XYZ file of C-alpha atoms in Angstrom:
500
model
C 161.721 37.874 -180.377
C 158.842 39.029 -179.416
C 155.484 40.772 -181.266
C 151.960 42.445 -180.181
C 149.215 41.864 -181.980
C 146.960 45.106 -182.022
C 147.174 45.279 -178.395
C 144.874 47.503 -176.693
C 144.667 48.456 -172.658
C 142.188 50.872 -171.355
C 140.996 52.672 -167.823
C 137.966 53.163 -167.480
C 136.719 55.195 -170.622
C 140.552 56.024 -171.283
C 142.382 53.936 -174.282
C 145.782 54.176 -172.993
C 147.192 51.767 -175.751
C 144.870 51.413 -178.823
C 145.481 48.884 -180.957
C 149.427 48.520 -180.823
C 151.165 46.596 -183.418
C 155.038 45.962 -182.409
C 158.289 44.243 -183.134
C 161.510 43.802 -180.915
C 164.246 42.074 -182.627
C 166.969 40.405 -180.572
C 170.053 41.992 -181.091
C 168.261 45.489 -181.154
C 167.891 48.922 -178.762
C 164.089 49.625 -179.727
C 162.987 53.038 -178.524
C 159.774 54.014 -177.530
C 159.152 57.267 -178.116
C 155.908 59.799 -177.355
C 154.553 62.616 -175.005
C 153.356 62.041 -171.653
C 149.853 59.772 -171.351
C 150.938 58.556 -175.204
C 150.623 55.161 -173.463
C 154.822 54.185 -173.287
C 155.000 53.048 -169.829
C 151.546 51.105 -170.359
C 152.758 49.176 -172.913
C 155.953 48.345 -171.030
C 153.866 46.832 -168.327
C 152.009 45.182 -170.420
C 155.201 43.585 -171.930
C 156.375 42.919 -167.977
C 153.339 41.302 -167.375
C 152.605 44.280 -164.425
C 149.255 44.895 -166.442
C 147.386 42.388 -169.074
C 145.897 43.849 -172.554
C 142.412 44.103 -172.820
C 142.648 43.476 -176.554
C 144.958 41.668 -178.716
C 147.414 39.105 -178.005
C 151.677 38.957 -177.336
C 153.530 36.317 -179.070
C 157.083 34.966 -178.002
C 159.386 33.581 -180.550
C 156.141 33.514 -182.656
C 154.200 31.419 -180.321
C 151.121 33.515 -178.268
C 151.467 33.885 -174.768
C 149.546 35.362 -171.885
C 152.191 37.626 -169.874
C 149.925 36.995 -166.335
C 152.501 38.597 -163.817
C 156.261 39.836 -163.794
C 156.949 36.608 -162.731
C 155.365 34.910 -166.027
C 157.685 37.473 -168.068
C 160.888 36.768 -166.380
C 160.084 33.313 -166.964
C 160.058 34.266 -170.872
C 163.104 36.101 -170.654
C 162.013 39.460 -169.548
C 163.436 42.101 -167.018
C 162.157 45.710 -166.522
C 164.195 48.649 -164.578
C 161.427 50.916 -163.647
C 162.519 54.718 -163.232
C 161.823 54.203 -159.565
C 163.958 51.790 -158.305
C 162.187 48.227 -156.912
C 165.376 47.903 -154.066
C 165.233 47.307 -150.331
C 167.520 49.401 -149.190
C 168.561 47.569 -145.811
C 169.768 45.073 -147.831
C 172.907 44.429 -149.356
C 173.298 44.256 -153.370
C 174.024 40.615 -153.174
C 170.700 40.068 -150.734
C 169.160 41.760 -153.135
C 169.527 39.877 -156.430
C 168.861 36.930 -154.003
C 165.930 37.417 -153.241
C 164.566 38.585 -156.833
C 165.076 35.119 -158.279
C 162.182 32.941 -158.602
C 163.872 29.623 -157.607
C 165.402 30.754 -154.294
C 165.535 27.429 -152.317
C 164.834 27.270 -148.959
C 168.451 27.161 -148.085
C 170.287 30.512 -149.625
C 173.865 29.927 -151.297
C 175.108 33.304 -151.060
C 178.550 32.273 -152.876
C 177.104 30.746 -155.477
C 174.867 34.217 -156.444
C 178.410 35.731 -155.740
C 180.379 34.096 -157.882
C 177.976 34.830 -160.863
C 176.931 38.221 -159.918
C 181.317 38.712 -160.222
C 181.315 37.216 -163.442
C 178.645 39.356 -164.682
C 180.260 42.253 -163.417
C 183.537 41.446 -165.090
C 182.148 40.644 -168.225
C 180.358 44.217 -168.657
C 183.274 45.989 -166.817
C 180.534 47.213 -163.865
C 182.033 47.891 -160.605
C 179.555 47.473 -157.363
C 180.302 46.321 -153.795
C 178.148 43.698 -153.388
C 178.240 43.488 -149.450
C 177.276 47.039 -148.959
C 173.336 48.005 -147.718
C 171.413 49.392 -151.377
C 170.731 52.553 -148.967
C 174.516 53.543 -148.813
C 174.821 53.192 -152.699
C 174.638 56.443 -155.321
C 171.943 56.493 -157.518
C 174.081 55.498 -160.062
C 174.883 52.500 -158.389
C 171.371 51.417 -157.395
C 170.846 51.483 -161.255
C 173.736 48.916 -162.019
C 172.067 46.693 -159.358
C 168.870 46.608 -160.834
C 170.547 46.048 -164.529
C 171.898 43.178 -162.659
C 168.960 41.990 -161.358
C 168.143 41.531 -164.871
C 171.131 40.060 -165.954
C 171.372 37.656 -163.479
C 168.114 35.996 -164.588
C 169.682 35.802 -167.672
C 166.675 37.967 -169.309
C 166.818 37.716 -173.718
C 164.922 41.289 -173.543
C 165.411 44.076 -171.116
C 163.337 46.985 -170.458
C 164.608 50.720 -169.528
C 162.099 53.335 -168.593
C 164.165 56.385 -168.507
C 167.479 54.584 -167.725
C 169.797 58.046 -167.521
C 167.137 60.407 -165.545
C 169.595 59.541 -162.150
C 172.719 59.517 -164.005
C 175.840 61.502 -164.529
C 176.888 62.552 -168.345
C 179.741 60.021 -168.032
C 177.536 57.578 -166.036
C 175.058 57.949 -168.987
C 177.797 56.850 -171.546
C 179.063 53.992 -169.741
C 175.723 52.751 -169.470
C 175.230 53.385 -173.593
C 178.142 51.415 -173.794
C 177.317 48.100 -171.666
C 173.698 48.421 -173.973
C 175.924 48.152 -176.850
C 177.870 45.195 -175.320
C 174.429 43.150 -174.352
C 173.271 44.144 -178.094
C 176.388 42.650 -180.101
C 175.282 39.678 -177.668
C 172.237 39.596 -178.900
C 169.885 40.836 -176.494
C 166.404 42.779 -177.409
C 166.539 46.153 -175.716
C 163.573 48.057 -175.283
C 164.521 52.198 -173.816
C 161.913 54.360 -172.859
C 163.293 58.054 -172.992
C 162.723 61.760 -173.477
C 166.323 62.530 -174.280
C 166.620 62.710 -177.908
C 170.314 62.057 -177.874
C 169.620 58.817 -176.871
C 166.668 58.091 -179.026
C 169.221 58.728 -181.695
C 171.554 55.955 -180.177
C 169.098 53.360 -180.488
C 168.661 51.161 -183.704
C 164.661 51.917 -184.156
C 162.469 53.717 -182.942
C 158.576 53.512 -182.252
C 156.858 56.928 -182.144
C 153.453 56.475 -179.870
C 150.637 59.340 -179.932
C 147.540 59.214 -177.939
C 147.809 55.774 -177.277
C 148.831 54.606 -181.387
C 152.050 53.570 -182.651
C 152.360 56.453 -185.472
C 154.908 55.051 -186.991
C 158.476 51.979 -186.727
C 161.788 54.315 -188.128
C 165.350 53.078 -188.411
C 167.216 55.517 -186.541
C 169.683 56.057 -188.905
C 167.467 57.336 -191.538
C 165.875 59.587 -189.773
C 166.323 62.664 -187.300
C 166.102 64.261 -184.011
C 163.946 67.511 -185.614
C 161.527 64.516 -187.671
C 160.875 62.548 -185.019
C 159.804 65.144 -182.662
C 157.134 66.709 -185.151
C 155.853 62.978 -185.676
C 155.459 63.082 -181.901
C 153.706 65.798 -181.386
C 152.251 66.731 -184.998
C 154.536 69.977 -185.493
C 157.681 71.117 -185.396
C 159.613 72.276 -182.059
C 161.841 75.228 -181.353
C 164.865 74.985 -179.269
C 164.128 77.826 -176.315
C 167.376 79.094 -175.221
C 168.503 82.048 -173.005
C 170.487 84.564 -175.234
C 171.166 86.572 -172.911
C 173.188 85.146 -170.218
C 175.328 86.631 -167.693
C 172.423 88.911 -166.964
C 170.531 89.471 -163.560
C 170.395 92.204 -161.242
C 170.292 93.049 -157.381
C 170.835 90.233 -155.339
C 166.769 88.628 -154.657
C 167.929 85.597 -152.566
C 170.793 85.393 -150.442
C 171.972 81.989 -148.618
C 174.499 82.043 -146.253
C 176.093 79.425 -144.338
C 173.226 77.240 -144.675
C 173.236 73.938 -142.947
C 170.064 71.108 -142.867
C 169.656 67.908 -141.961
C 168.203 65.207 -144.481
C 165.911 62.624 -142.985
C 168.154 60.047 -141.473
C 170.523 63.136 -140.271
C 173.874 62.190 -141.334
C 173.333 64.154 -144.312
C 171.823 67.111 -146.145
C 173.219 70.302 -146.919
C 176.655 71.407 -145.933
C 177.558 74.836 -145.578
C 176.256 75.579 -148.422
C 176.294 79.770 -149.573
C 174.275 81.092 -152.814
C 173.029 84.158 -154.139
C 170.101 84.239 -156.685
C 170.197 87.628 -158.404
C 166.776 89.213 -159.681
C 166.279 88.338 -163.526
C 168.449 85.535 -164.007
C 168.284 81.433 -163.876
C 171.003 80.057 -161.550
C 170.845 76.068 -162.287
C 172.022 73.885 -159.004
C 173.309 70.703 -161.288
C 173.700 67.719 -159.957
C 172.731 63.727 -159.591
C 169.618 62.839 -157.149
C 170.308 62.629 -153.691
C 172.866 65.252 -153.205
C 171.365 67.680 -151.351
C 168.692 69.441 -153.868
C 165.242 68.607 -152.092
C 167.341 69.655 -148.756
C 167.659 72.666 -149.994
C 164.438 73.800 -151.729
C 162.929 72.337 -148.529
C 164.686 74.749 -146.400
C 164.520 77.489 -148.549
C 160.080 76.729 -148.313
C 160.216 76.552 -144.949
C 159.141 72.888 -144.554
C 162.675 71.821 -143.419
C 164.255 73.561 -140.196
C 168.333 74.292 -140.705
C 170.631 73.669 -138.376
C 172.335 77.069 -139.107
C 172.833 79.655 -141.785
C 170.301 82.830 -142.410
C 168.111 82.959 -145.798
C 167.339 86.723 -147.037
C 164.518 87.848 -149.345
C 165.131 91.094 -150.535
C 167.134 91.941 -147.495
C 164.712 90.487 -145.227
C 165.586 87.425 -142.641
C 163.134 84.534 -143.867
C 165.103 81.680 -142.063
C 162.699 79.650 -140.321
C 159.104 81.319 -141.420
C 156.494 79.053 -142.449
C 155.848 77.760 -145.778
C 152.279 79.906 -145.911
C 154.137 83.173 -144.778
C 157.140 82.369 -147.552
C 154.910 82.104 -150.249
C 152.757 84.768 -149.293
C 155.759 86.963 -150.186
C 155.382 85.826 -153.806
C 158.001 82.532 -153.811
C 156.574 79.952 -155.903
C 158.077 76.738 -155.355
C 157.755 73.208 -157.822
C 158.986 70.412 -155.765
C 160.678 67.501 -156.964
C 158.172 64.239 -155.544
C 154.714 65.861 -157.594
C 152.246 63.502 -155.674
C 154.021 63.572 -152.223
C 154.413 67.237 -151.868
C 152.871 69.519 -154.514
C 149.236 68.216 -154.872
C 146.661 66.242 -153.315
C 145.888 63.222 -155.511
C 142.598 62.691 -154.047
C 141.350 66.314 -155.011
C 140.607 67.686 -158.569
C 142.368 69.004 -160.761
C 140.660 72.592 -160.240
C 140.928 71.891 -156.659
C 144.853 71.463 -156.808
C 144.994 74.507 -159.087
C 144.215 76.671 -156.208
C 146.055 75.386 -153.439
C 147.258 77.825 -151.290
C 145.403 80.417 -152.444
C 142.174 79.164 -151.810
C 141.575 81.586 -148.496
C 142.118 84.687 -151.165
C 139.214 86.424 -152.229
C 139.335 85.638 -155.526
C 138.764 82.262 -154.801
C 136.831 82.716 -151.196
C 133.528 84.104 -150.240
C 134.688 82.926 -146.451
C 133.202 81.143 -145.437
C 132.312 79.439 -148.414
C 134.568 78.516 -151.660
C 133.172 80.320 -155.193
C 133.355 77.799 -157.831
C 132.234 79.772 -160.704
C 135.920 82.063 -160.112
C 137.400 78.424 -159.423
C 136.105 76.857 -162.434
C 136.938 79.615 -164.930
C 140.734 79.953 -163.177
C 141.293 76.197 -164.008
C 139.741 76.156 -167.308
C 142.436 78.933 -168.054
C 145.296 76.679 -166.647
C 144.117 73.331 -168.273
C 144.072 75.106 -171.858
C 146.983 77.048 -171.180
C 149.016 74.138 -170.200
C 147.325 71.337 -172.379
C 146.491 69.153 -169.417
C 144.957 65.959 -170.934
C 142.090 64.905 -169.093
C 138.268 64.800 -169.830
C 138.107 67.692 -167.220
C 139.039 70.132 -164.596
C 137.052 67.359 -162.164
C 139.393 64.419 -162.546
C 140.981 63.444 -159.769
C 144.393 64.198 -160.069
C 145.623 60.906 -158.392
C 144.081 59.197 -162.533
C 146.812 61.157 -164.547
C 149.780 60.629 -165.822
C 153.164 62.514 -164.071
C 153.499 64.421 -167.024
C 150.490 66.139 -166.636
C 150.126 65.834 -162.586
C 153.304 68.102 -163.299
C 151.888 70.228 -165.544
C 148.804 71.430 -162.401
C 152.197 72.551 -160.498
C 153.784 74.713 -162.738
C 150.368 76.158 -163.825
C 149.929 77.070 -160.131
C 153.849 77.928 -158.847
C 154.619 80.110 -162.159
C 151.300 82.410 -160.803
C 152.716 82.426 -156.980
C 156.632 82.946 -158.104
C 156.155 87.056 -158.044
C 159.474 87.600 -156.677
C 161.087 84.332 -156.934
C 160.351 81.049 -157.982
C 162.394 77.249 -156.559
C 162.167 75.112 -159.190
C 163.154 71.410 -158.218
C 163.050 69.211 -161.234
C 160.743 71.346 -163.340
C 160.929 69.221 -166.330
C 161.567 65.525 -164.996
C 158.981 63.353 -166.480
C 157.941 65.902 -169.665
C 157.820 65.143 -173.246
C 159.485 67.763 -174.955
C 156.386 69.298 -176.536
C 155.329 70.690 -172.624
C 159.396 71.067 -171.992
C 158.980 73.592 -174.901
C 156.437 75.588 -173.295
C 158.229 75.449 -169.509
C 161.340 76.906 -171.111
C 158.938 79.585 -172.662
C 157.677 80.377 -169.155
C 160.688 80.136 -167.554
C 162.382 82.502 -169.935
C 159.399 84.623 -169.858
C 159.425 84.523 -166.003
C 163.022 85.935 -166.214
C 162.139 88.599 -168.449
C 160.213 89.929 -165.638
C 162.408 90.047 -163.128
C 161.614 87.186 -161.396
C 164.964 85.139 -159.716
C 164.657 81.763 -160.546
C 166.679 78.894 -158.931
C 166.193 75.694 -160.356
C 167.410 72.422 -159.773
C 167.968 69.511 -162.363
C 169.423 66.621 -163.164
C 169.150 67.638 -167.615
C 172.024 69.052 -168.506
C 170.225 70.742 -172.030
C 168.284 72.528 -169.005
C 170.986 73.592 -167.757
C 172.825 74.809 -170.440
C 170.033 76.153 -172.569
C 168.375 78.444 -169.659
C 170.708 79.178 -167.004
C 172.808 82.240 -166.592
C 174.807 80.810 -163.588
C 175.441 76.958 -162.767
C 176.259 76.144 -159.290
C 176.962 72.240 -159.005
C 176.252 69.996 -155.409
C 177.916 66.834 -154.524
C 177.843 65.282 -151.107
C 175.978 68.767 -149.570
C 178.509 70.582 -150.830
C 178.537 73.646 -153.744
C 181.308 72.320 -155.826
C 181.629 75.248 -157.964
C 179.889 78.218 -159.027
C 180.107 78.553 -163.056
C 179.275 81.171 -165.357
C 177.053 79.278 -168.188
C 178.719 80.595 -171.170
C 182.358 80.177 -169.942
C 181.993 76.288 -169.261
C 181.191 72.805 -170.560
C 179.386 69.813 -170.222
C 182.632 67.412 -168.895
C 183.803 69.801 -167.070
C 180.083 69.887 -164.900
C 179.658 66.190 -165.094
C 183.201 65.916 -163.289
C 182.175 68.326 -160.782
C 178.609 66.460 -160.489
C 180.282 63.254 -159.738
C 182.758 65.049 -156.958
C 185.717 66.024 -158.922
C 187.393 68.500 -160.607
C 187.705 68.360 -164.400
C 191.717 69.718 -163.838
C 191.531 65.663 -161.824
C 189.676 63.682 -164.130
């Protein structure tokens, strides 16, 4: 269906995509696979339309054509669901899909978009109430709306950039299984993922590094071990914590703890936790359940409505973020860019944040660059941060690596205890390699480490303890090595696996 043409996009003196040769087949779930800045999502906009190649050419049914705009690709056929959701959320699902089609006339017909939106909807077996505001939806929900979207335009190839980063386990596999459906059907399926149980579900995949397609492989005759040293040149290992069940004294101690979220019909819920020193306890669960309410409060950047938070015994309810981390909390939040770095400063700059009143950094009142500079040229080796230098602004790379300046930092401040909020969302799995080393290394130490995600091989690979959040609310507090995977994902999606 469609084919590019050594197609080539670059920044400024970066070649994000360098000469790209390509094939999606209708009837196919075509994987692109690579490490962070390997140039995936570039080429995906460039298939949207979002950006236009600098070099080479796109052809449609074997006929060239100039993708000039999103709106020029759904023309051809073409939907996208980005990992961030493109939804207004005062809107209803129905107002939504509405107002996403290119020949809205001037006079709406509401029934008309319902009645195909509920033939759609039975056809794939997806269940979403199309008069309710997007903001009142799950995550999970706001994903079937935008796979509508698509579907309502009645799109021939359909675009997933991390599809199952929001989603449940089960959620996940229903969502496999209406891709399957649209494939028999003859749709061309393009997934972006890091997950390589679903690389493995597609039919091919295309392995990108630095910017070049390395190489097309039929899924079936290859595997996950081969693909991952094509991606990054070598083989992995698996880190995993052998010795769970560990940890000792209690470190952190929530009690009680009640906070607001934004809009203040929400947040956390009376929610009690103890993080023991030398051990991982995992809070699983799906987005928007309560995790950045937590870690928020826990930094001291949210207030609680009640509860008490102890550090080593002490009452730290209510300090300030500066006077938390001072007593060696490190803290990785989950939105990089809005709340753990500055995108207009460098990438040395960012690498010192918070500490730069110390005096290893500060000859006050005056900052020393020589001790900055040779601090971040540690950091950038250390954690392979891809950029032509500690100068680049940090707002010019990639989340991967924008990621990659915040652990680099947090791991150094995390002396006692680090709050880790999505650690690996966004990571290839050559730098998830190396953030399970540290992490594992970090508990070695002695160091408590809560961390929050939404990766269940996380989870179940590091943790010690697994505590799981739905609604505000601590579900269930597991021991790792005495539970399962269904039995979490029930409790992530509000219910016990005894009522599934």
């Amino acid at each position: 269906m469609l084919v590019t043409e050594s197609l080539t996009k670059r920044f400024g003196d970066v070649v994000a995509n360098d000469s790209v040769s390509l094939e999606i087949r209708s009837g196919e779930i075509h994987c692109l696979f690579g490490e962070n800045g390997a140039g995936k999502s570039t080429l995906a906009e460039c298939l949207y339309g979002f950006l236009q190649p600098d070099e080479g050419r796109i052809l449609i049914d074997g006929s060239s054509t100039k993708l000039t705009s999103p709106a020029a690709a759904i023309a051809h056929g073409i939907g996208m669901v980005h990992q961030h959701f493109v939804l207004v959320e005062p809107l209803t699902v129905l107002e939504n899909i509405m107002v996403g089609t290119g020949d809205t006339p001037f006079l709406l017909n509401p029934e008309a978009t319902r009645g195909k939106l509920r033939s759609l909807c039975a056809r794939y077996q997806i269940s979403v109430p199309l008069d309710v505001p997007v903001r009142q939806l799950s995550v999970g929900e706001q994903q079937w709306v935008e796979i509508l979207k698509a579907l309502y335009r009645d799109v021939r190839l359909l675009i997933l950039d991390e599809p199952t980063a929001v989603l449940t386990p089960q959620e996940s596999e229903r969502l496999f299984e209406v891709l399957f459906r649209m494939r028999s059907e003859g749709l061309a399926i393009v997934i972006i993922t890091h997950k390589l149980n679903e690389v493995m579900k597609s039919d091919r995949v295309s392995v990108l590094r630095k910017g070049r397609k390395i190489a097309t492989v039929e899924s079936a005759s290859t595997s996950a071990e081969k693909l991952t040293a094509m991606m990054v040149g070598r083989a992995l290992s698996v880190q995993k914590n052998l010795e769970k069940g560990g940890g000792g004294e209690d470190l952190l101690r929530i009690t009680n703890l009640d906070s607001p979220n934004d809009r203040g019909d929400g947040g956390l819920k009376n929610v009690s936790l103890t993080l023991r020193r030398g051990e991982i306890l995992a809070i699983a669960g799906v987005a928007g359940n309560g995790q950045s309410e937590l870690f928020e409060t826990l930094i001291g950047v949210r207030k609680p409505r009640q509860g008490r938070i102890e550090l080593n015994g002490e009452d730290i309810t209510g300090l300030a973020p500066r006077e938390i981390i001072a007593k060696g909390v490190g803290y990785v939040p989950d939105d990089r860019f809005q709340d753990g770095l500055v995108p207009q400063f460098s990438i040395a700059e960012n690498l010192i944040l918070g500490r730069h009143r110390s005096s290893e950094f500060s000859r006050a009142p005056f900052l020393n660059a020589k001790a900055i500079d040779q601090f971040a040229e540690q950091c950038f080796a250390e954690y392979k941060i891809k950029a032509n230098s500690i100068n680049v602004l940090t707002e010019l790379l990639s989340g991967g690596n924008a990621q990659k300046i915040i652990l680099a930092r947090e791991f150094l401040e995390g002396r006692e205890c680090i709050l880790c909020n999505q650690p690996t969302r966004g990571l290839d799995v050559g730098i998830i390699e190396y953030v399970h080393e540290q992490l594992l290394r970090k508990r070695r130490e002695g160091i408590g480490i809560l961390m929050a995600t939404e990766d269940l091989d996380d989870i179940f690979n590091l943790s010690d303890r697994i505590a799981v959040i739905f609604g505000g609310r601590i579900m269930d507090i597991l021991e790792t090595s005495q539970t399962t995977v269904e039995q979490v994902g029930y409790l992530m999606a509000g219910r016990k696996a005894d009522a599934a």
